[in-house]
Amino acid sequence: MAETGKHIVLGITGGIAAYKSLTLIRLFKSHGYEVRVTATRHALEFVTPLTIETLSQNKLYSELFDPTEHRDVQHISMADWADCVVVAPATANIIGKYAHGIADDALSTLLLAAPKPIFIAPAMNDRMFAEPTVQHNIELLRQKGCHIIDPQSGFLACGTTGTGRMEEPENIFTIVHQHLQTPQLLSGKKVMITAGPTYEPIDPVRFIGNHSSGLMGFSLAEAAAEAGADVTLVTGPTQLATRHPRITRVDVTTAQQMFDQCMAIAEQQDIMIMSAAVADFTPEQTAPEKIKKTSDHLDLHLVKTKDILATIGQQKRPDQFLVGFALETENEKANALKKLHTKNADLIVLNSLRTEGAGFRTQTNKVLMITRDEQTFESELKDKKEIARDIIHLVFNLTQTQSH
Ligand code: CTP
């Protein structure tokens, strides 16, 4: 068993997903966490105190005024004890109460006293979840700094299918665990990351694209969010999903759209990482109708796209840190260095297509990172998620030591 020594307070409220909280208790316990549970009265209609106490190996706290507990003020001592509070499932009721500071039972009172990171995993009927008041309350919780673990779409207990199904316990565990294990190096920092390919339309059904899967950029977004940053991920078309509650995803298709979205937010960022494989050229005109094969040749006239990295490089302030990517097939290091200087980046990450297992559509990568003063850091061939963590770590170190 891994010894984390960390303390979790798990709040269970009254929804059918409460039965999944039992799995969550097991996951935390099996990874060495201490777990204390507070459950609302309605939650105890779905799961029993005996099951909770057996799995958590701790006494359940469910009554604000428990005549058998005279020793201390439980909601305060439990809030002090916790490294983190997780409310799963979180009903519309507890979300509304916490958003507006109402404290009328053990859990809602404890939440107001808990200064720790708080994770909220909503679970409810899809129409309730979409209801504007509920959405507004969730937004208020986000503004308070809570981590909202978005519900998924799927079969709901009421017999319908829609968004409102609590995220699976394994994913809730992973989000919380990674948060607690990762040093919050980028806490309070805003990070913008571009990812994926762009698609440049030729006509309504065809486009010019490339092989980028987006995995490197998505891994960077996860790594930055795990390190405490508020991440905006501007991504071209990919099959990938984002999980981390601190990632805001902006979907785009073309290089021009990616440029517009990035420029709109660049000024507010502390760190910008441009890992997208942006098309360098786009058709000058998009045919309004599908092009027919009426002749033996088709001439496409392409024009240069705007270079997002270079534009941000020109405009950035000294306190902003800019990372570019380079994919080279020859004179790799020299070309990457040239790119670093001409585009005015602070760090360039060189991918080599020559290395087997690195580059497009692979799970692994091997990179050489080069700083402005030509210090180099070479990675092993390893999982893109690990490479992403290395890059984030290096960026953090460079922002500490350089005069940005
Ligand atoms: N990039 C960008 N906007 C573009 C083109 C590229 O932001 N329109 C960024 C990429 O995200 C990457 C870096 O620029 O961080 C390098 O891109 P690359 O296409 O390899 O370099 P180019 O400058 O286009 O040079 P070349 O294609 O001639 O190698």
Short mmCIF file of C-alpha atoms and ligand atoms in Angstrom, two decimals:
data_model
loop_
_atom_site.label_atom_id
_atom_site.label_comp_id
_atom_site.label_asym_id
_atom_site.label_seq_id
_atom_site.Cartn_x
_atom_site.Cartn_y
_atom_site.Cartn_z
CA MET A 1 0.00 0.00 0.00
CA ALA A 2 1.32 3.44 -0.93
CA GLU A 3 1.75 5.62 2.14
CA THR A 4 0.51 9.08 1.30
CA GLY A 5 -0.32 10.02 4.87
CA LYS A 6 -2.89 12.45 3.45
CA HIS A 7 -6.35 12.98 4.89
CA ILE A 8 -9.52 13.03 2.79
CA VAL A 9 -12.93 14.12 3.96
CA LEU A 10 -15.51 12.58 1.65
CA GLY A 11 -18.93 14.22 1.63
CA ILE A 12 -21.73 12.00 0.34
CA THR A 13 -25.09 13.51 -0.53
CA GLY A 14 -28.41 11.96 -1.47
CA GLY A 15 -28.28 10.66 -5.01
CA ILE A 16 -28.20 7.17 -6.47
CA ALA A 17 -24.52 7.69 -7.36
CA ALA A 18 -23.85 7.48 -3.60
CA TYR A 19 -23.26 3.75 -4.09
CA LYS A 20 -20.23 4.65 -6.24
CA SER A 21 -18.78 6.65 -3.34
CA LEU A 22 -18.12 3.36 -1.63
CA THR A 23 -15.71 2.49 -4.46
CA LEU A 24 -14.15 5.91 -4.01
CA ILE A 25 -13.54 5.22 -0.30
CA ARG A 26 -11.85 1.92 -1.25
CA LEU A 27 -9.66 3.62 -3.86
CA PHE A 28 -8.48 6.25 -1.40
CA LYS A 29 -7.88 3.66 1.32
CA SER A 30 -5.99 1.30 -0.98
CA HIS A 31 -3.64 4.15 -1.91
CA GLY A 32 -2.82 4.90 1.69
CA TYR A 33 -5.15 7.81 2.40
CA GLU A 34 -6.98 8.28 5.68
CA VAL A 35 -10.68 8.78 4.92
CA ARG A 36 -13.39 10.27 7.11
CA VAL A 37 -16.89 10.45 5.71
CA THR A 38 -19.66 12.89 6.31
CA ALA A 39 -22.97 11.92 4.74
CA THR A 40 -26.28 13.75 4.62
CA ARG A 41 -29.46 12.11 5.91
CA HIS A 42 -30.64 11.60 2.35
CA ALA A 43 -27.33 9.94 1.43
CA LEU A 44 -27.96 7.41 4.18
CA GLU A 45 -31.11 6.30 2.31
CA PHE A 46 -28.74 4.94 -0.35
CA VAL A 47 -25.71 3.71 1.64
CA THR A 48 -25.57 2.49 5.21
CA PRO A 49 -23.43 3.84 8.06
CA LEU A 50 -22.09 0.34 8.66
CA THR A 51 -20.76 0.03 5.10
CA ILE A 52 -19.20 3.50 5.23
CA GLU A 53 -17.58 2.90 8.62
CA THR A 54 -16.31 -0.54 7.63
CA LEU A 55 -14.72 0.72 4.41
CA SER A 56 -13.33 3.97 5.80
CA GLN A 57 -12.32 2.42 9.14
CA ASN A 58 -13.52 5.61 10.74
CA LYS A 59 -16.66 6.77 12.47
CA LEU A 60 -19.23 8.38 10.19
CA TYR A 61 -20.06 12.01 10.89
CA SER A 62 -23.61 12.79 9.85
CA GLU A 63 -25.32 14.67 12.66
CA LEU A 64 -24.31 18.24 13.41
CA PHE A 65 -25.39 17.85 17.03
CA ASP A 66 -24.44 14.31 17.91
CA PRO A 67 -25.14 13.72 21.64
CA THR A 68 -22.48 10.98 21.72
CA GLU A 69 -19.70 13.33 20.52
CA HIS A 70 -18.95 15.84 23.26
CA ARG A 71 -15.22 16.17 22.87
CA ASP A 72 -14.84 18.73 20.11
CA VAL A 73 -16.67 20.77 17.53
CA GLN A 74 -16.67 18.10 14.85
CA HIS A 75 -17.19 20.17 11.72
CA ILE A 76 -14.25 22.38 12.64
CA SER A 77 -11.91 19.63 13.79
CA MET A 78 -12.68 17.58 10.68
CA ALA A 79 -12.09 20.57 8.39
CA ASP A 80 -8.75 21.17 10.14
CA TRP A 81 -7.85 17.50 9.85
CA ALA A 82 -8.53 17.32 6.08
CA ASP A 83 -5.94 17.86 3.37
CA CYS A 84 -8.79 17.89 0.91
CA VAL A 85 -12.59 17.65 0.79
CA VAL A 86 -14.34 15.70 -1.96
CA VAL A 87 -18.12 15.90 -2.35
CA ALA A 88 -19.25 12.97 -4.49
CA PRO A 89 -22.00 12.77 -5.46
CA ALA A 90 -22.91 16.44 -5.09
CA THR A 91 -26.64 17.06 -5.52
CA ALA A 92 -28.16 20.31 -6.77
CA ASN A 93 -29.10 20.90 -3.14
CA ILE A 94 -25.59 20.84 -1.63
CA ILE A 95 -24.23 22.83 -4.61
CA GLY A 96 -26.89 25.49 -4.04
CA LYS A 97 -26.35 25.55 -0.28
CA TYR A 98 -22.58 25.82 -0.49
CA ALA A 99 -22.71 28.43 -3.28
CA HIS A 100 -24.88 30.65 -1.05
CA GLY A 101 -23.28 29.96 2.31
CA ILE A 102 -26.15 27.99 3.86
CA ALA A 103 -25.06 25.71 6.69
CA ASP A 104 -27.89 23.56 8.04
CA ASP A 105 -26.33 20.12 8.40
CA ALA A 106 -22.99 18.46 9.09
CA LEU A 107 -21.61 18.55 5.50
CA SER A 108 -22.75 22.06 4.53
CA THR A 109 -21.36 23.41 7.81
CA LEU A 110 -18.05 21.60 7.35
CA LEU A 111 -17.72 22.94 3.79
CA LEU A 112 -17.90 26.53 5.03
CA ALA A 113 -15.13 25.81 7.51
CA ALA A 114 -12.86 23.99 5.06
CA PRO A 115 -10.08 26.14 3.57
CA LYS A 116 -8.54 23.14 1.74
CA PRO A 117 -8.86 22.23 -1.93
CA ILE A 118 -12.46 21.19 -2.43
CA PHE A 119 -13.57 18.89 -5.25
CA ILE A 120 -17.23 18.76 -6.23
CA ALA A 121 -18.56 15.95 -8.44
CA PRO A 122 -22.12 16.88 -9.43
CA ALA A 123 -24.63 14.10 -10.13
CA MET A 124 -28.24 14.68 -11.05
CA ASN A 125 -30.88 14.41 -13.74
CA ASP A 126 -29.79 16.04 -17.03
CA ARG A 127 -32.53 18.69 -17.00
CA MET A 128 -31.68 19.61 -13.40
CA PHE A 129 -28.00 19.88 -14.33
CA ALA A 130 -28.76 22.12 -17.32
CA GLU A 131 -31.11 24.34 -15.28
CA PRO A 132 -29.70 27.91 -15.24
CA THR A 133 -29.78 28.29 -11.43
CA VAL A 134 -27.80 25.08 -10.97
CA GLN A 135 -25.31 26.17 -13.64
CA HIS A 136 -25.02 29.58 -12.00
CA ASN A 137 -24.37 27.94 -8.61
CA ILE A 138 -21.69 25.71 -10.13
CA GLU A 139 -20.08 28.82 -11.61
CA LEU A 140 -20.12 30.46 -8.16
CA LEU A 141 -18.32 27.42 -6.75
CA ARG A 142 -15.71 27.61 -9.52
CA GLN A 143 -15.17 31.27 -8.64
CA LYS A 144 -14.67 30.29 -4.99
CA GLY A 145 -11.82 28.10 -6.25
CA CYS A 146 -13.57 24.73 -6.05
CA HIS A 147 -12.55 22.06 -8.52
CA ILE A 148 -15.66 20.97 -10.37
CA ILE A 149 -15.41 17.43 -11.69
CA ASP A 150 -17.88 17.62 -14.56
CA PRO A 151 -20.53 14.91 -14.82
CA GLN A 152 -20.52 12.70 -17.86
CA SER A 153 -23.16 11.93 -20.39
CA GLY A 154 -24.81 8.52 -20.10
CA PHE A 155 -27.67 6.48 -18.76
CA LEU A 156 -29.27 8.16 -15.75
CA ALA A 157 -31.14 6.53 -12.89
CA CYS A 158 -34.36 8.26 -13.98
CA GLY A 159 -34.30 6.17 -17.17
CA THR A 160 -33.15 8.89 -19.56
CA THR A 161 -29.79 9.51 -21.17
CA GLY A 162 -28.06 12.86 -20.78
CA THR A 163 -25.37 14.84 -18.96
CA GLY A 164 -25.60 14.48 -15.22
CA ARG A 165 -24.07 11.12 -14.50
CA MET A 166 -21.35 11.38 -11.83
CA GLU A 167 -17.81 10.96 -13.16
CA GLU A 168 -16.58 7.41 -12.52
CA PRO A 169 -14.95 6.92 -9.08
CA GLU A 170 -11.65 5.84 -10.70
CA ASN A 171 -11.42 9.19 -12.55
CA ILE A 172 -12.44 11.20 -9.47
CA PHE A 173 -9.75 9.39 -7.53
CA THR A 174 -7.11 10.09 -10.22
CA ILE A 175 -7.92 13.81 -10.36
CA VAL A 176 -7.77 14.21 -6.57
CA HIS A 177 -4.74 11.95 -6.14
CA GLN A 178 -2.72 13.74 -8.83
CA HIS A 179 -3.63 17.09 -7.34
CA LEU A 180 -2.44 16.04 -3.90
CA GLN A 181 0.73 14.35 -5.15
CA THR A 182 1.91 17.06 -7.53
CA PRO A 183 3.71 20.11 -6.18
CA GLN A 184 1.58 23.12 -7.12
CA LEU A 185 4.44 24.86 -8.92
CA LEU A 186 2.20 26.86 -11.23
CA SER A 187 -0.49 27.74 -8.73
CA GLY A 188 -2.14 31.04 -9.70
CA LYS A 189 -0.50 31.07 -13.16
CA LYS A 190 -2.42 31.30 -16.42
CA VAL A 191 -1.15 29.02 -19.13
CA MET A 192 -2.27 28.91 -22.77
CA ILE A 193 -1.48 25.82 -24.82
CA THR A 194 -2.14 25.16 -28.50
CA ALA A 195 -2.59 21.58 -29.65
CA GLY A 196 -3.50 19.34 -32.55
CA PRO A 197 -3.58 20.00 -36.27
CA THR A 198 -5.51 22.66 -38.12
CA TYR A 199 -7.78 21.87 -41.05
CA GLU A 200 -7.69 24.30 -43.96
CA PRO A 201 -10.83 23.95 -46.07
CA ILE A 202 -10.58 23.43 -49.83
CA ASP A 203 -14.32 23.07 -50.37
CA PRO A 204 -17.25 22.08 -48.12
CA VAL A 205 -16.02 18.46 -47.87
CA ARG A 206 -12.22 18.57 -48.23
CA PHE A 207 -9.41 20.09 -46.26
CA ILE A 208 -5.62 20.21 -45.95
CA GLY A 209 -4.57 18.75 -42.60
CA ASN A 210 -1.69 16.88 -40.98
CA HIS A 211 -0.99 13.84 -38.82
CA SER A 212 -0.91 15.60 -35.44
CA SER A 213 -3.05 13.75 -32.87
CA GLY A 214 -2.88 16.53 -30.28
CA LEU A 215 -1.56 14.16 -27.61
CA MET A 216 1.54 16.21 -26.78
CA GLY A 217 -0.50 19.40 -26.30
CA PHE A 218 -3.21 17.65 -24.29
CA SER A 219 -0.54 16.04 -22.08
CA LEU A 220 1.00 19.47 -21.53
CA ALA A 221 -2.40 20.89 -20.59
CA GLU A 222 -2.93 18.07 -18.06
CA ALA A 223 0.58 18.49 -16.64
CA ALA A 224 0.18 22.28 -16.28
CA ALA A 225 -3.25 21.88 -14.65
CA GLU A 226 -1.90 19.21 -12.30
CA ALA A 227 0.83 21.69 -11.34
CA GLY A 228 -1.87 24.17 -10.31
CA ALA A 229 -2.17 26.38 -13.41
CA ASP A 230 -5.39 27.65 -14.94
CA VAL A 231 -5.06 26.31 -18.45
CA THR A 232 -6.70 27.37 -21.70
CA LEU A 233 -6.23 24.70 -24.32
CA VAL A 234 -6.79 25.99 -27.85
CA THR A 235 -7.06 22.87 -29.95
CA GLY A 236 -7.58 21.91 -33.55
CA PRO A 237 -9.69 18.85 -34.42
CA THR A 238 -8.73 15.78 -32.34
CA GLN A 239 -10.32 12.68 -30.85
CA LEU A 240 -8.98 13.53 -27.40
CA ALA A 241 -10.96 14.53 -24.33
CA THR A 242 -9.94 16.80 -21.48
CA ARG A 243 -10.56 15.64 -17.94
CA HIS A 244 -8.90 18.09 -15.59
CA PRO A 245 -11.27 20.61 -14.01
CA ARG A 246 -8.78 23.47 -14.43
CA ILE A 247 -8.54 23.11 -18.23
CA THR A 248 -10.78 25.36 -20.33
CA ARG A 249 -10.96 23.93 -23.82
CA VAL A 250 -11.43 26.10 -26.90
CA ASP A 251 -12.07 24.13 -30.11
CA VAL A 252 -11.00 25.59 -33.43
CA THR A 253 -10.62 24.24 -36.95
CA THR A 254 -8.44 26.55 -39.04
CA ALA A 255 -5.12 28.33 -38.47
CA GLN A 256 -6.93 31.68 -38.64
CA GLN A 257 -9.40 30.62 -35.91
CA MET A 258 -6.52 29.38 -33.74
CA PHE A 259 -4.73 32.70 -34.29
CA ASP A 260 -7.87 34.70 -33.34
CA GLN A 261 -8.56 32.68 -30.18
CA CYS A 262 -4.94 32.87 -29.04
CA MET A 263 -4.59 36.59 -29.69
CA ALA A 264 -7.80 37.29 -27.77
CA ILE A 265 -6.33 35.86 -24.55
CA ALA A 266 -2.54 36.10 -24.99
CA GLU A 267 -2.21 39.28 -22.96
CA GLN A 268 -3.61 37.67 -19.79
CA GLN A 269 -1.28 34.66 -19.90
CA ASP A 270 1.85 34.02 -17.86
CA ILE A 271 3.07 31.10 -19.94
CA MET A 272 2.23 30.19 -23.56
CA ILE A 273 3.15 26.86 -25.09
CA MET A 274 2.60 26.50 -28.82
CA SER A 275 2.59 22.79 -29.53
CA ALA A 276 -0.01 22.80 -32.32
CA ALA A 277 0.95 21.67 -35.79
CA VAL A 278 -0.50 24.77 -37.43
CA ALA A 279 -0.83 24.68 -41.22
CA ASP A 280 1.74 26.98 -42.78
CA PHE A 281 -0.41 27.47 -45.88
CA THR A 282 -4.14 27.66 -46.51
CA PRO A 283 -6.18 27.76 -49.73
CA GLU A 284 -6.58 31.38 -50.80
CA GLN A 285 -10.25 30.69 -51.41
CA THR A 286 -12.57 27.97 -50.21
CA ALA A 287 -14.80 26.75 -53.05
CA PRO A 288 -18.43 27.36 -52.03
CA GLU A 289 -19.53 24.03 -53.56
CA LYS A 290 -17.84 20.64 -53.80
CA ILE A 291 -15.17 20.74 -56.53
CA LYS A 292 -16.11 18.36 -59.39
CA LYS A 293 -13.46 16.36 -61.26
CA THR A 294 -14.25 18.00 -64.58
CA SER A 295 -10.59 18.36 -65.66
CA ASP A 296 -7.39 16.31 -65.31
CA HIS A 297 -5.71 18.91 -63.10
CA LEU A 298 -6.63 20.91 -60.09
CA ASP A 299 -4.58 23.93 -59.15
CA LEU A 300 -4.85 25.04 -55.56
CA HIS A 301 -3.50 28.44 -54.77
CA LEU A 302 -2.21 28.52 -51.21
CA VAL A 303 -1.29 31.53 -49.10
CA LYS A 304 0.72 31.72 -45.90
CA THR A 305 -1.14 31.53 -42.59
CA LYS A 306 -0.37 33.94 -39.78
CA ASP A 307 2.35 32.61 -37.50
CA ILE A 308 0.85 32.55 -34.01
CA LEU A 309 4.12 31.83 -32.21
CA ALA A 310 6.01 34.60 -34.04
CA THR A 311 3.20 37.12 -33.51
CA ILE A 312 3.06 36.43 -29.78
CA GLY A 313 6.89 36.50 -29.72
CA GLN A 314 6.79 40.06 -31.10
CA GLN A 315 4.17 41.27 -28.67
CA LYS A 316 4.98 39.49 -25.43
CA ARG A 317 5.95 41.33 -22.28
CA PRO A 318 9.18 40.46 -20.43
CA ASP A 319 7.17 38.75 -17.68
CA GLN A 320 5.56 36.33 -20.14
CA PHE A 321 7.22 33.05 -21.03
CA LEU A 322 6.85 31.62 -24.54
CA VAL A 323 7.56 28.06 -25.64
CA GLY A 324 7.72 26.98 -29.28
CA PHE A 325 7.94 23.55 -30.85
CA ALA A 326 10.02 22.56 -33.83
CA LEU A 327 9.75 19.46 -35.94
CA GLU A 328 12.79 19.08 -38.13
CA THR A 329 14.09 16.41 -40.43
CA GLU A 330 17.60 17.81 -41.07
CA ASN A 331 20.08 20.15 -39.32
CA GLU A 332 17.73 19.72 -36.42
CA LYS A 333 19.44 21.65 -33.65
CA ALA A 334 20.59 24.53 -35.87
CA ASN A 335 17.11 24.92 -37.40
CA ALA A 336 15.44 24.75 -33.99
CA LEU A 337 17.77 27.43 -32.61
CA LYS A 338 17.06 29.65 -35.60
CA LYS A 339 13.33 29.24 -34.98
CA LEU A 340 13.78 30.05 -31.28
CA HIS A 341 15.50 33.35 -32.09
CA THR A 342 13.47 34.45 -35.13
CA LYS A 343 10.19 33.78 -33.36
CA ASN A 344 11.49 35.28 -30.08
CA ALA A 345 10.58 32.28 -27.92
CA ASP A 346 12.16 31.61 -24.51
CA LEU A 347 12.40 27.87 -25.00
CA ILE A 348 12.09 25.60 -28.00
CA VAL A 349 11.18 21.93 -27.85
CA LEU A 350 12.67 19.99 -30.74
CA ASN A 351 10.97 16.79 -31.90
CA SER A 352 12.91 14.62 -34.22
CA LEU A 353 11.11 12.55 -36.80
CA ARG A 354 14.28 10.47 -37.08
CA THR A 355 13.85 8.87 -33.67
CA GLU A 356 11.74 5.73 -33.77
CA GLY A 357 8.79 6.02 -31.37
CA ALA A 358 8.80 9.83 -31.47
CA GLY A 359 6.68 12.27 -33.46
CA PHE A 360 3.15 11.98 -34.83
CA ARG A 361 0.61 9.38 -33.70
CA THR A 362 2.88 7.78 -31.09
CA GLN A 363 2.34 7.52 -27.34
CA THR A 364 6.01 8.28 -26.76
CA ASN A 365 8.36 11.09 -27.65
CA LYS A 366 11.98 12.12 -27.35
CA VAL A 367 12.76 15.81 -27.28
CA LEU A 368 15.63 18.24 -27.00
CA MET A 369 14.77 21.44 -25.15
CA ILE A 370 16.89 24.50 -25.95
CA THR A 371 16.85 27.76 -23.99
CA ARG A 372 17.65 31.26 -25.30
CA ASP A 373 21.18 31.02 -23.91
CA GLU A 374 21.53 27.67 -25.68
CA GLN A 375 21.43 25.44 -22.66
CA THR A 376 20.11 22.07 -23.78
CA PHE A 377 18.10 19.41 -21.95
CA GLU A 378 17.61 16.09 -23.68
CA SER A 379 14.87 13.67 -22.67
CA GLU A 380 14.79 9.91 -22.96
CA LEU A 381 12.27 8.27 -25.27
CA LYS A 382 9.27 8.08 -22.93
CA ASP A 383 5.53 8.53 -22.57
CA LYS A 384 4.29 11.91 -23.81
CA LYS A 385 2.68 12.50 -20.41
CA GLU A 386 6.07 12.21 -18.74
CA ILE A 387 7.72 14.42 -21.36
CA ALA A 388 4.96 16.96 -20.71
CA ARG A 389 5.73 16.94 -16.97
CA ASP A 390 9.45 17.44 -17.74
CA ILE A 391 8.66 20.42 -19.99
CA ILE A 392 6.39 22.00 -17.37
CA HIS A 393 9.07 21.49 -14.72
CA LEU A 394 11.74 23.09 -16.89
CA VAL A 395 9.46 26.01 -17.75
CA PHE A 396 8.83 26.55 -14.03
CA ASN A 397 12.57 26.48 -13.27
CA LEU A 398 13.36 28.87 -16.10
CA THR A 399 10.67 31.33 -15.03
CA GLN A 400 12.25 31.27 -11.55
CA THR A 401 15.82 31.84 -12.67
CA GLN A 402 15.46 34.08 -15.71
CA SER A 403 14.51 37.73 -15.55
CA HIS A 404 10.98 37.31 -16.87
N1 CTP B 1 3.42 27.88 -35.43
C1 CTP B 1 2.43 28.80 -35.17
N2 CTP B 1 1.69 29.33 -36.18
C2 CTP B 1 1.90 28.95 -37.45
C3 CTP B 1 2.91 28.00 -37.72
C4 CTP B 1 3.63 27.48 -36.69
O1 CTP B 1 2.23 29.15 -34.00
N3 CTP B 1 1.16 29.47 -38.40
C5 CTP B 1 4.23 27.37 -34.31
C6 CTP B 1 4.04 25.91 -33.99
O2 CTP B 1 3.00 25.70 -33.07
C7 CTP B 1 5.40 25.57 -33.40
C8 CTP B 1 6.37 26.45 -34.15
O3 CTP B 1 5.56 27.51 -34.68
O4 CTP B 1 5.48 25.92 -32.04
C9 CTP B 1 7.14 25.78 -35.24
O5 CTP B 1 6.36 25.45 -36.29
P1 CTP B 1 6.97 24.88 -37.67
O6 CTP B 1 5.80 24.68 -38.56
O7 CTP B 1 7.83 23.71 -37.40
O8 CTP B 1 7.93 26.01 -38.11
P2 CTP B 1 7.84 27.08 -39.20
O9 CTP B 1 8.17 28.36 -38.57
O10 CTP B 1 6.54 26.99 -39.91
O11 CTP B 1 9.05 26.72 -40.13
P3 CTP B 1 9.23 25.58 -41.24
O12 CTP B 1 7.88 24.99 -41.53
O13 CTP B 1 9.80 26.34 -42.36
O14 CTP B 1 10.17 24.60 -40.62
#
